[in-house]
XYZ file of C-alpha atoms in Angstrom:
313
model
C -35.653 -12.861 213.694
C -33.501 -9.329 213.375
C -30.413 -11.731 214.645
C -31.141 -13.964 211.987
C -31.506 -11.222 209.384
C -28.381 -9.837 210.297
C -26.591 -13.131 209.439
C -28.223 -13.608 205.978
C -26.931 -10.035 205.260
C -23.028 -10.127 206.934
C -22.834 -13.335 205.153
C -23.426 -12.028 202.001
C -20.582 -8.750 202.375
C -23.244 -6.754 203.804
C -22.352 -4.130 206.856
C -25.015 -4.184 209.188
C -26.297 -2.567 212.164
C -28.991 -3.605 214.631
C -30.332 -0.999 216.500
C -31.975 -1.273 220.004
C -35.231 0.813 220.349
C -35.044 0.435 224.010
C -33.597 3.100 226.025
C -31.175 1.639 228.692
C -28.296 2.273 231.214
C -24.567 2.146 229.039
C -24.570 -1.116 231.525
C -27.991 -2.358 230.066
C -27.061 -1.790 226.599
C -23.616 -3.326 226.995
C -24.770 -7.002 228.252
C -27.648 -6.457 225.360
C -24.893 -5.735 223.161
C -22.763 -8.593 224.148
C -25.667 -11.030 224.452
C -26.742 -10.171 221.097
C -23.431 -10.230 219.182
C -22.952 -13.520 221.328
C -26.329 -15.182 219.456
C -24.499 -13.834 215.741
C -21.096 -15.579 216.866
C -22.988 -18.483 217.970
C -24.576 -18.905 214.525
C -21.967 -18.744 212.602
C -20.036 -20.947 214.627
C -22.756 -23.241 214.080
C -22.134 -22.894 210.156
C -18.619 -23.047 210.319
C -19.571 -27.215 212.045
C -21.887 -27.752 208.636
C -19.052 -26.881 206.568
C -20.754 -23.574 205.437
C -17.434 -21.071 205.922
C -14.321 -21.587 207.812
C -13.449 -19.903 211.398
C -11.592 -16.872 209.229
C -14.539 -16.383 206.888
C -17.338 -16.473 210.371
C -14.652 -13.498 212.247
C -14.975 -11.677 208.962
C -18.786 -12.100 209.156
C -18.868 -11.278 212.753
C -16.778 -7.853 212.437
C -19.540 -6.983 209.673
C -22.603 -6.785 212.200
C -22.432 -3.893 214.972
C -25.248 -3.052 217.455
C -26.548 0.594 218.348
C -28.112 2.065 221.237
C -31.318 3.871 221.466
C -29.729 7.255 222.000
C -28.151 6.609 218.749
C -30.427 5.538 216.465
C -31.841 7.984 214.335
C -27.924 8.552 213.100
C -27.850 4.876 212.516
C -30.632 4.493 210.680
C -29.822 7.896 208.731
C -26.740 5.660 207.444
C -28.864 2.670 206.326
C -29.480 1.799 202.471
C -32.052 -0.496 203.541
C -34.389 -0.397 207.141
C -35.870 -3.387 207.966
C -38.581 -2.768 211.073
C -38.430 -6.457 213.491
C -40.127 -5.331 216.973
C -42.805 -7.657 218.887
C -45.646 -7.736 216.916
C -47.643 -4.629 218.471
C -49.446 -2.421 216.114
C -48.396 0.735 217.791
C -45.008 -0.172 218.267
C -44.526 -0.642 215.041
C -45.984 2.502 213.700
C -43.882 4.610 216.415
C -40.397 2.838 215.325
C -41.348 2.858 211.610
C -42.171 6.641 211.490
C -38.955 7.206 213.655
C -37.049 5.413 210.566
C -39.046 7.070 207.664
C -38.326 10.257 209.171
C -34.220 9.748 209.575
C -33.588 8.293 205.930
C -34.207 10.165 202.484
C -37.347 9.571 200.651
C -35.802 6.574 198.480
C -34.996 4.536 201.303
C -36.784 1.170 201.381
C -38.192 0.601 204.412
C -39.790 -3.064 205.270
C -41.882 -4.203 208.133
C -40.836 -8.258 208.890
C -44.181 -8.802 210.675
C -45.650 -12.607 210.435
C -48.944 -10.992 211.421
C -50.542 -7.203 210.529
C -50.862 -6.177 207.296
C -48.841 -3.985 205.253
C -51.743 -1.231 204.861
C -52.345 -1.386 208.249
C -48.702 0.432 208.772
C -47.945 1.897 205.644
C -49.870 5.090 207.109
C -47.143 5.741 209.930
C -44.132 5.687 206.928
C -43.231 9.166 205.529
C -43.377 8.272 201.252
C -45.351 4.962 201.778
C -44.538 4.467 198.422
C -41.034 2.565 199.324
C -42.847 0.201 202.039
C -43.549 -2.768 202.210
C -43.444 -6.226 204.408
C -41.051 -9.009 203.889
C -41.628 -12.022 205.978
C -38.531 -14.267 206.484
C -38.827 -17.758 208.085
C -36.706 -18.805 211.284
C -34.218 -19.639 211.143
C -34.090 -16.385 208.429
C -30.025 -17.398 207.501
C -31.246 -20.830 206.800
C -34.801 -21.102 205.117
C -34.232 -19.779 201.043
C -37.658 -18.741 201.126
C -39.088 -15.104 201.899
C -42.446 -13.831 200.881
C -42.780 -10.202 200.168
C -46.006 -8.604 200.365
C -46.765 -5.543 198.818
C -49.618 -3.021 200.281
C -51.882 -0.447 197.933
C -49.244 2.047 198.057
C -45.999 0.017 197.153
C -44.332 1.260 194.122
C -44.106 -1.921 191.942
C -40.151 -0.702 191.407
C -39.450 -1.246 195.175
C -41.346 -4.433 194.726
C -38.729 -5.311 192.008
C -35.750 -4.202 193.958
C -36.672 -5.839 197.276
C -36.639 -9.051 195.222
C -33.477 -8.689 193.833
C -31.813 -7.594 196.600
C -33.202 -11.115 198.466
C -31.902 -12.937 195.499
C -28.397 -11.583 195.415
C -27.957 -12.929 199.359
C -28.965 -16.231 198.089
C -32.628 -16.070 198.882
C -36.110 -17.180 197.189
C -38.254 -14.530 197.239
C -41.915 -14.734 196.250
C -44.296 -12.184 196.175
C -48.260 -12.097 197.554
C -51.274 -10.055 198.256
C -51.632 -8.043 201.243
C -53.843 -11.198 203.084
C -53.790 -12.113 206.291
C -51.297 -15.276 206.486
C -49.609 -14.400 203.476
C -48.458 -17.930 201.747
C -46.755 -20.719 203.999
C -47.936 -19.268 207.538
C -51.629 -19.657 205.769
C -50.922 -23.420 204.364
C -48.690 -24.096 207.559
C -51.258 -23.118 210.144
C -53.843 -26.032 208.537
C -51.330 -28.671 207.982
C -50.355 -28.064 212.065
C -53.852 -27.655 213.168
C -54.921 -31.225 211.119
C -51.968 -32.807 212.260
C -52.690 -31.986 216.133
C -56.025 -32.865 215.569
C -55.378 -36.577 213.949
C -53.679 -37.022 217.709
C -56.565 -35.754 219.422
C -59.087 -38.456 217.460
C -56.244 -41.256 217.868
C -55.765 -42.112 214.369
C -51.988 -42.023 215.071
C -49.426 -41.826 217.444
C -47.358 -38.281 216.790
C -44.547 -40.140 216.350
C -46.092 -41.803 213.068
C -47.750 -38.424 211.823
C -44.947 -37.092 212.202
C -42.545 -39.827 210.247
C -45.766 -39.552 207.885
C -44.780 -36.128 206.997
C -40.862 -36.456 206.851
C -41.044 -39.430 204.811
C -44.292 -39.047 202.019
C -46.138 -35.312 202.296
C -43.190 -33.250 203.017
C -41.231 -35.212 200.975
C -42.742 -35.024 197.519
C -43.218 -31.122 197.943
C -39.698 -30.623 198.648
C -39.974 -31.340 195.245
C -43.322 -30.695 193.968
C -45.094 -27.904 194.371
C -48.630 -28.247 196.624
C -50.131 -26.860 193.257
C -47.253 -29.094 191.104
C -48.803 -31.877 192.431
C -52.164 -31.341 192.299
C -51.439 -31.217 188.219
C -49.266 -34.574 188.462
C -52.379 -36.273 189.983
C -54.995 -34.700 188.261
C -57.403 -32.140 189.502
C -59.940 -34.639 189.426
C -58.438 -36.557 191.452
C -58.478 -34.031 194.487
C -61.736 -32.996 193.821
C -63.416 -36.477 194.006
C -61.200 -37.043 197.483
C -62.072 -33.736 198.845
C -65.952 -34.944 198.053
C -65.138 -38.444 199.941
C -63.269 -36.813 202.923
C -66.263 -34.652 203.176
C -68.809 -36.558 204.355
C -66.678 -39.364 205.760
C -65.737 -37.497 208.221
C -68.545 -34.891 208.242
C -66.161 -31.520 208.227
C -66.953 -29.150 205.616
C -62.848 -28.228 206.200
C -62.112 -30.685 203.214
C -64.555 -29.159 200.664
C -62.410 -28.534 197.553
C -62.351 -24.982 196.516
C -64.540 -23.647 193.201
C -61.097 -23.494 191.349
C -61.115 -27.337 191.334
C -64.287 -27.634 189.847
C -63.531 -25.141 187.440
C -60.942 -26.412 186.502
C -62.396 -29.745 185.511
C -65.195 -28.300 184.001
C -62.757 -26.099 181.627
C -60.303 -29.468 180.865
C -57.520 -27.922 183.053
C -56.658 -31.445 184.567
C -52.852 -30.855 184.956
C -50.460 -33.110 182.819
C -53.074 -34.996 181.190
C -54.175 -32.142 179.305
C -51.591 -29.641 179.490
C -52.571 -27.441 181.763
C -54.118 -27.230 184.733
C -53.035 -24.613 187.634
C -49.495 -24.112 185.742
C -49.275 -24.829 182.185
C -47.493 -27.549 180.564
C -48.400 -27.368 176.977
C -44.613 -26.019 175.788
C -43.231 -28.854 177.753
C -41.695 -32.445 177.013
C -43.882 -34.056 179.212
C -41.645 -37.033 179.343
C -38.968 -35.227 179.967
C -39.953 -33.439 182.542
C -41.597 -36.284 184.777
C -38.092 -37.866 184.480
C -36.641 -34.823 185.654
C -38.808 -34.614 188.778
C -38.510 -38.463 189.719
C -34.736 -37.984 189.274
C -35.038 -34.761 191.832
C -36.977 -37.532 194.412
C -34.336 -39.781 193.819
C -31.768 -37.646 195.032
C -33.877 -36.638 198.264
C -33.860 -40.610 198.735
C -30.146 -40.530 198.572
C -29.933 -37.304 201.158
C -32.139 -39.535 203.345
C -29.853 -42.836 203.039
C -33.101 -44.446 201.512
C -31.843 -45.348 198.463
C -31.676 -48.992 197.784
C -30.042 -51.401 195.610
C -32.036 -54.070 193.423
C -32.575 -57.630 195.290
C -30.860 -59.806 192.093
């Protein structure tokens, strides 16, 4: 993931430095070194194939990203404008290398844990001015995937909050923002999407080939479009909540039981479309407008797919 990083940053002017929190040999740290820069070089040669930059543009990339030694990296970090923390997911580790990192840069430094897993209280209390911490999870392959969710703990200024997101947004990424929960957004969603999915092969009801063409070609995508929420509106709230009742005892699992939003939801009007409102609000909308708008959006993901089709006349 810190490989990744680095890309999304050198590809965007940044300077960047990765620093190894391992101490090693000078041999150790050398083929570490070279394997590592080899991974960035590979990337961007990779980009370079998808038309993304030319073989100039990736060298300039490249001779933006440098790697630093253990023995050298409290220096390093002392020159960073921004730390961002991407050891294994150990608790302890974490806490060691982000106190190291809190302690070499000045108090304004923001400092962000990329963990997919621990909270952001449950480190904050290692960082010197807690204040300027926070996590920010990317999604592999991090250069890639628009999307990163920042999660702010109890003792986040809401200002390094607000500059975290711009920062993401001037490299080109989406950032969102979410509660200090475990699973923060998509690894929450993604982890019972997976789970059904591996179960639907486990009962038979289809091969994984199908599920899987399932999800390519209808669920995943309508939402590369529509929003899980989005959609719920377009439908109807209703609409989920009388399925959620059906899946329910059809297939006896109390894992399909809508949530009390739905219900109140329906009970308050908040439908979706068909009244205006429903989890996002429509009521200063063209309604028309905007449904042609989204089916125009679909129609272009049928074109990306080569699924667009000409009229039998």
């Amino acid at each position: 993931m810190g490989r990744g990083i680095a890309v999304a940053f050198a590809y965007a002017g940044y300077p960047v430095t990765m620093i190894d929190i391992k101490p090693r040999s000078p041999e150790q740290f050398t083929r570490l070194e070279t394997e590592a820069l080899g991974e960035v070089r590979k990337t961007l040669t990779s980009l370079t194939r998808f038309g993304l930059l030319t073989v100039a543009e990736a060298a300039a990339v490249l001779a933006r990203v440098t790697v630093a030694p253990a023995d050298h990296s409290v220096p390093a970090v002392a020159e960073a404008g921004i730390v961002f923390e991407g050891v294994p997911e150990v608790v302890d580790l974490k806490r060691d290398v982000l106190a190291l990192a809190s302690k070499a840069v000045g108090p304004d430094v923001v400092i962000a844990s990329t963990t997919s897993t621990i909270l952001v209280d449950d480190l904050s209390g290692a960082v010197a001015h807690p204040s300027r911490f926070l996590n920010v999870h990317w999604l592999n392959p991090a250069y890639l995937i628009p999307l990163v969710e920042i999660s702010p703990g109890a003792a986040t200024d809401p200002a390094v909050t607000a500059r975290m997101k711009s920062l993401l947004e001037s490299i080109g990424k989406v950032p969102v923002v979410c509660a200090a929960k475990p699973g923060f957004i998509v690894p929450r969603i993604q982890a019972l999407a997976m789970n059904e999915a591996a179960r639907m092969v486990e009962e038979g009801v289809a091969s994984a080939e199908d599920i899987d063409k399932a999800i390519r070609f209808g669920f995943g995508f309508r939402y590369a479009v529509l929003g899980l929420l989005e959609f719920i509106d377009w439908g109807g709230g209703d609409i989920l909540y009388y399925a959620s009742r059906y899946l329910e005892e059809a297939l006896g699992s109390d894992r399909y039981r809508a949530p009390d939003v739905i219900s109140r939801n329906m009970r308050e009007g908040r439908i979706g479309l068909r009244t205006g409102a429903g989890f996002l609000n429509y009521s200063d909308l063209d309604i028309d407008a905007y449904r042609e708008q989204r089916l125009s959006e679909l129609v272009d993901m049928l074109r990306h797919f080569g699924l667009a089709r000409f009229p039998v006349v």
